[in-house]
Short mmCIF file of C-alpha atoms in Angstrom, two decimals:
data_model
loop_
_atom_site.label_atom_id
_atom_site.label_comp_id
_atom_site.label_asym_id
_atom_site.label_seq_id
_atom_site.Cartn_x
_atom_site.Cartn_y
_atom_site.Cartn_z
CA UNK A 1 -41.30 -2.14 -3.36
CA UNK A 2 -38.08 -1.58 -5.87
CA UNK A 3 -34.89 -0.96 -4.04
CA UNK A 4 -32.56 0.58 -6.15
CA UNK A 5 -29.90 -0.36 -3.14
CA UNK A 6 -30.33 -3.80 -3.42
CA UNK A 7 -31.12 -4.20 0.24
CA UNK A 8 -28.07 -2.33 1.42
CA UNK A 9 -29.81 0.75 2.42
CA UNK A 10 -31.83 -1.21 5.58
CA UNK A 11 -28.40 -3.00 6.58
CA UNK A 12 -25.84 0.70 5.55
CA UNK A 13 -24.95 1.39 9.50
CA UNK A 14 -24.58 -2.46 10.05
CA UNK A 15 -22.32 -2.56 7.37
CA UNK A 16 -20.51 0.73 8.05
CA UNK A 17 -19.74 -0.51 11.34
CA UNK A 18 -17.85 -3.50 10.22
CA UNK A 19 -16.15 -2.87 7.14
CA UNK A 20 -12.48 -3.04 7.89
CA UNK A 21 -9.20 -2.11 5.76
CA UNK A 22 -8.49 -5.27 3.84
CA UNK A 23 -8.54 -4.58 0.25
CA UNK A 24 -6.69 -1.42 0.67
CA UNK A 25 -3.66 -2.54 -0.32
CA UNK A 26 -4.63 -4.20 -3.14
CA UNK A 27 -6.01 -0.81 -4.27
CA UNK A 28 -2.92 0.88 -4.00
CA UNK A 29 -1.31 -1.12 -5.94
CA UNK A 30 -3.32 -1.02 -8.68
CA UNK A 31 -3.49 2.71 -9.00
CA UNK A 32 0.40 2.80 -9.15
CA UNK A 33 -0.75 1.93 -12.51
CA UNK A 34 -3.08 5.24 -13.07
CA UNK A 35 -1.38 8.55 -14.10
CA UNK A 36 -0.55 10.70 -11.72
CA UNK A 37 -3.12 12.59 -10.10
CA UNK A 38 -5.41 10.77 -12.61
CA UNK A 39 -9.55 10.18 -12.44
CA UNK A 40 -11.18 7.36 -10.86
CA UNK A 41 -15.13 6.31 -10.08
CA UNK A 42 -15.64 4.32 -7.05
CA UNK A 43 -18.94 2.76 -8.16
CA UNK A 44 -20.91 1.35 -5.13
CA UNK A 45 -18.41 3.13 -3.43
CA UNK A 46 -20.24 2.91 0.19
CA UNK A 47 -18.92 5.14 3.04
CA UNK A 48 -15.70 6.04 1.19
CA UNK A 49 -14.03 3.80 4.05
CA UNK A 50 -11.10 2.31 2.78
CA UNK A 51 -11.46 2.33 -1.21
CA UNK A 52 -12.04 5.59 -1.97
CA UNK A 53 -10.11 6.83 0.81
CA UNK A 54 -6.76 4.81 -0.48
CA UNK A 55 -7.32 6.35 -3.73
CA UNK A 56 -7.73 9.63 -2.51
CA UNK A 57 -4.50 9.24 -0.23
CA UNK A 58 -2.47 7.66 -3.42
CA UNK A 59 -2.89 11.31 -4.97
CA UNK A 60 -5.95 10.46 -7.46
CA UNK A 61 -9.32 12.42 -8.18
CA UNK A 62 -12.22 10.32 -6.64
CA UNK A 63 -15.63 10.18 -7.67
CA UNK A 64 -18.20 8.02 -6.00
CA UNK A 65 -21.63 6.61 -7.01
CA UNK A 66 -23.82 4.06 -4.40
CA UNK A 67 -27.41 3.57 -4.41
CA UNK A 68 -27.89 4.04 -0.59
CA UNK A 69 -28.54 7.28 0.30
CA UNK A 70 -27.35 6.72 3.90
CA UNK A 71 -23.80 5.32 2.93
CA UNK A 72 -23.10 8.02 0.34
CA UNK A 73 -23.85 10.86 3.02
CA UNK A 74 -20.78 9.00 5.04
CA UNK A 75 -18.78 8.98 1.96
CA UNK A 76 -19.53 12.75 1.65
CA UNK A 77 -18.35 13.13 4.70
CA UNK A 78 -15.35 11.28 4.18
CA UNK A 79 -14.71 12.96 0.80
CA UNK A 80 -16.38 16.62 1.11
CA UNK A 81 -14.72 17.54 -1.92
CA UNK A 82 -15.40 14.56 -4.25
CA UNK A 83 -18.73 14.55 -6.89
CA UNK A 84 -21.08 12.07 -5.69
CA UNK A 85 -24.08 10.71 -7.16
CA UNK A 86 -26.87 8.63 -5.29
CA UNK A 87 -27.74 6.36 -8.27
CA UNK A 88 -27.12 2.77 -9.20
CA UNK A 89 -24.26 1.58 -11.06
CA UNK A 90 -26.21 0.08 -13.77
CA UNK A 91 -28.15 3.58 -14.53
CA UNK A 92 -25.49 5.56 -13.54
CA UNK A 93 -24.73 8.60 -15.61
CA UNK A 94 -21.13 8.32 -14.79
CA UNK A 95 -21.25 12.21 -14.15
CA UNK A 96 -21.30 12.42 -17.89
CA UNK A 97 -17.58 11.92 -18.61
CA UNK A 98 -14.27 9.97 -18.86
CA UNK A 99 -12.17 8.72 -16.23
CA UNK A 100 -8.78 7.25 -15.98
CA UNK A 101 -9.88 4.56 -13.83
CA UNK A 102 -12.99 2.75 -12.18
CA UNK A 103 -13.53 0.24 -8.93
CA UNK A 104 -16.10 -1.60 -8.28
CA UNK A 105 -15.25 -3.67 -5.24
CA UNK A 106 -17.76 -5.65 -3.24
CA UNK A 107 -20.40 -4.93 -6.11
CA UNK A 108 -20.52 -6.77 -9.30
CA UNK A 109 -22.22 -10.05 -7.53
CA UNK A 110 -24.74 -8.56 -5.57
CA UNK A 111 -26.24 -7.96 -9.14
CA UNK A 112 -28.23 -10.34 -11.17
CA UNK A 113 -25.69 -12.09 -14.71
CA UNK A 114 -27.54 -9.82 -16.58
CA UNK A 115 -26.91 -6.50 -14.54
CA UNK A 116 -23.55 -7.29 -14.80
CA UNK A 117 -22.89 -7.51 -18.02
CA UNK A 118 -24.54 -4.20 -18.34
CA UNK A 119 -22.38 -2.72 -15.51
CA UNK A 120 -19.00 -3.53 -16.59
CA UNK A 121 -20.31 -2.23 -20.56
CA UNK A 122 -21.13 0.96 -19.09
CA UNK A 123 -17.98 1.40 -17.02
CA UNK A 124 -15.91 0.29 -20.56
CA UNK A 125 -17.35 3.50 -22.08
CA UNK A 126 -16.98 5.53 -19.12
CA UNK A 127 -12.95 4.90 -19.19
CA UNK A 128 -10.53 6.86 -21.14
CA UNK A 129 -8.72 5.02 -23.54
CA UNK A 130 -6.19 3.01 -22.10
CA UNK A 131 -8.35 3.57 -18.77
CA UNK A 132 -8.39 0.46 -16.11
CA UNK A 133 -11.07 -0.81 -13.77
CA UNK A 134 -10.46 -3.08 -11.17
CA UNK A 135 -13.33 -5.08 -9.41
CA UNK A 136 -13.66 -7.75 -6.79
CA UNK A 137 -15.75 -11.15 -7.00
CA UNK A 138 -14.92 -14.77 -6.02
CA UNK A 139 -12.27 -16.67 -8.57
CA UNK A 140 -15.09 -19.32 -9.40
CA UNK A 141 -18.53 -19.49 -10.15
CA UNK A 142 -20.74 -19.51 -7.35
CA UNK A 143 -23.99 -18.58 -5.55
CA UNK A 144 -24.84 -17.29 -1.92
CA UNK A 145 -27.01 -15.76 0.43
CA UNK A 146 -25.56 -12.84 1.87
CA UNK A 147 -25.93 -12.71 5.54
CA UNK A 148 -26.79 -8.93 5.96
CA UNK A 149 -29.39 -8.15 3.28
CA UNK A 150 -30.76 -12.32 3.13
CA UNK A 151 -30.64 -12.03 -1.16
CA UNK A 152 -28.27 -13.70 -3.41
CA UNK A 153 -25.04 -13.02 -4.97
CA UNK A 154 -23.65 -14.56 -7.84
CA UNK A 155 -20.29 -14.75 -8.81
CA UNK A 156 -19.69 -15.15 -12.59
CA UNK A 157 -16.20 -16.57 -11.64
CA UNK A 158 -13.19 -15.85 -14.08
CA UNK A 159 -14.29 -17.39 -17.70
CA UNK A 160 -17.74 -15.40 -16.89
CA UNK A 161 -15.98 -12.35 -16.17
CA UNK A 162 -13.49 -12.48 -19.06
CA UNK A 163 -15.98 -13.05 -21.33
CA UNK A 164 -18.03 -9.74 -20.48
CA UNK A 165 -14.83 -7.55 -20.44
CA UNK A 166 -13.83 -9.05 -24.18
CA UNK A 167 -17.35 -8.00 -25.02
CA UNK A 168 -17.20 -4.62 -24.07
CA UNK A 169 -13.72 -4.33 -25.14
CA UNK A 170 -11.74 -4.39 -21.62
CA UNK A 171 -8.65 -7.21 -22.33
CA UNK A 172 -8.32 -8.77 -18.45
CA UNK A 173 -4.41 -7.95 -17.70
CA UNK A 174 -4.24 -9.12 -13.88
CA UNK A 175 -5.94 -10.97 -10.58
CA UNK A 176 -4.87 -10.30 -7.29
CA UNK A 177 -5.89 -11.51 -3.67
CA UNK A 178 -5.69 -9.87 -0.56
CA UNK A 179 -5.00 -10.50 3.30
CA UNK A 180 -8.40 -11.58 3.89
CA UNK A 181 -9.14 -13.97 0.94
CA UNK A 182 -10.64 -11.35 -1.23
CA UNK A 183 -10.05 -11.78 -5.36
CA UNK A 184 -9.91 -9.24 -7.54
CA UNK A 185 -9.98 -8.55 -11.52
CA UNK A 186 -7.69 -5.92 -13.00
CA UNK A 187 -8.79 -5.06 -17.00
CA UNK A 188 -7.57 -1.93 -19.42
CA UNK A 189 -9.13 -0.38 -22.59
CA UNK A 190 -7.79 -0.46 -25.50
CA UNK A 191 -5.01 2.56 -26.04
CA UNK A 192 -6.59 4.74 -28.71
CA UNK A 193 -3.90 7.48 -28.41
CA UNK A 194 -2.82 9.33 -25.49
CA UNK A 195 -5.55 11.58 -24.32
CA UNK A 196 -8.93 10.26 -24.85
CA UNK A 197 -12.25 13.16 -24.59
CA UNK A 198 -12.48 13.43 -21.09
CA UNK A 199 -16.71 14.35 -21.71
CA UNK A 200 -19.06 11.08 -22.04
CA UNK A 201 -19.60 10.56 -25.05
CA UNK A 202 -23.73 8.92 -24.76
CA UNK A 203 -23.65 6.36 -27.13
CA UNK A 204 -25.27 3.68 -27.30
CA UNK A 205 -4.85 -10.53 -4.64
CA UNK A 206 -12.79 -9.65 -4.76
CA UNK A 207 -13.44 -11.95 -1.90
CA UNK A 208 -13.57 -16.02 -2.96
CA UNK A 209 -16.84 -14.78 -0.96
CA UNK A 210 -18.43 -18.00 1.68
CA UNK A 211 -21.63 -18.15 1.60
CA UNK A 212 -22.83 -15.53 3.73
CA UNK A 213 -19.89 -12.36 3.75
CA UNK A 214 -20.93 -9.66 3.14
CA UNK A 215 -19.46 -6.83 0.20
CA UNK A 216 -15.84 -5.53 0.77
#
């Protein structure tokens, strides 16, 4: 049977149980870069708990999208005020406008090369110009079986991942680590003016994960 959640929907209260605070910081950081009170999308943003929540806290508008039906209901409950959209990241609508900023941390690998590539075009056209998106994924190319949900993840590593940002347009400006071993890619749009539509237009220092962690 499909599952849009990619496995994490059987394994969501495991996983909500021991997700901790590293990669907060890093977060923070990052959106000292964002304009003030600015947009972001958490995309497979889980339970809220502590991505969405340290963007919320550093003043910014949060929007969420995960797959899992059970982890988005705790991230409504974490963020009753936020839009939130039970959908993958890959189909994703992207609420059908612009935003200053996207994350996707903990995500991007889980997904086959292919889905990735079509994830981080579609959050390049979901960003304002000038907009930044910030994801997590291990430094160097890799595979791994993910303890929780048994099915691989694949790290493109850094050439991989600069080469789909140049394609959709994203220049890669930054990598970062955090406390617990965790890299992360920081890449802007190109700065087409100041203010950018804010509607969709339709057209057509992430962890150096082991083998066997499991999504930050």
């Amino acid at each position: 049977m499909n599952d849009p959640s990619h496995g994490w929907e059987a394994v969501a209260e495991r996983f909500a149980a021991m997700r901790s605070e590293v990669g907060a910081d890093v977060v923070r950081r990052w959106a000292g870069d964002l304009p003030a009170g600015g947009s972001v999308v958490d995309i497979g943003c889980g339970t809220g708990r502590p991505i969405a929540l340290a963007l919320a806290g550093a003043g910014l508008a949060v929007s969420g999208i995960d797959p899992s039906p059970t982890l988005l209901a705790a991230f409504r409950h974490a963020l009753p005020h936020a839009p939130a959209s039970c959908e993958t990241a890959e189909d994703s609508g992207y609420f059908g406008r612009r935003f200053d900023g996207a994350v996707a941390i903990g995500l991007l690998f889980l997904l086959p090369p292919a889905t990735q590539a079509v994830v981080i075009d579609r959050v390049a056209r979901a960003l304002r110009p000038g907009g930044r998106f910030l994801f997590s994924a291990p430094a160097i190319a890799c595979c791994w079986t993910d303890t929780l949900t048994g099915r691989v993840s694949q790290s493109l590593g850094g050439e991989g991942y600069r080469a789909l940002l140049d394609q959709a347009g994203l220049r890669l400006t930054d990598e970062y680590d955090d406390a617990g071993g965790n890299h992360y890619f920081a890449a802007v749009g190109p700065g087409v003016g100041a203010d950018g539509p804010d509607r969709l237009v339709p057209i057509v220092a992430g962890k150096r994960r082991d083998p066997g962690s499991s999504p930050g």
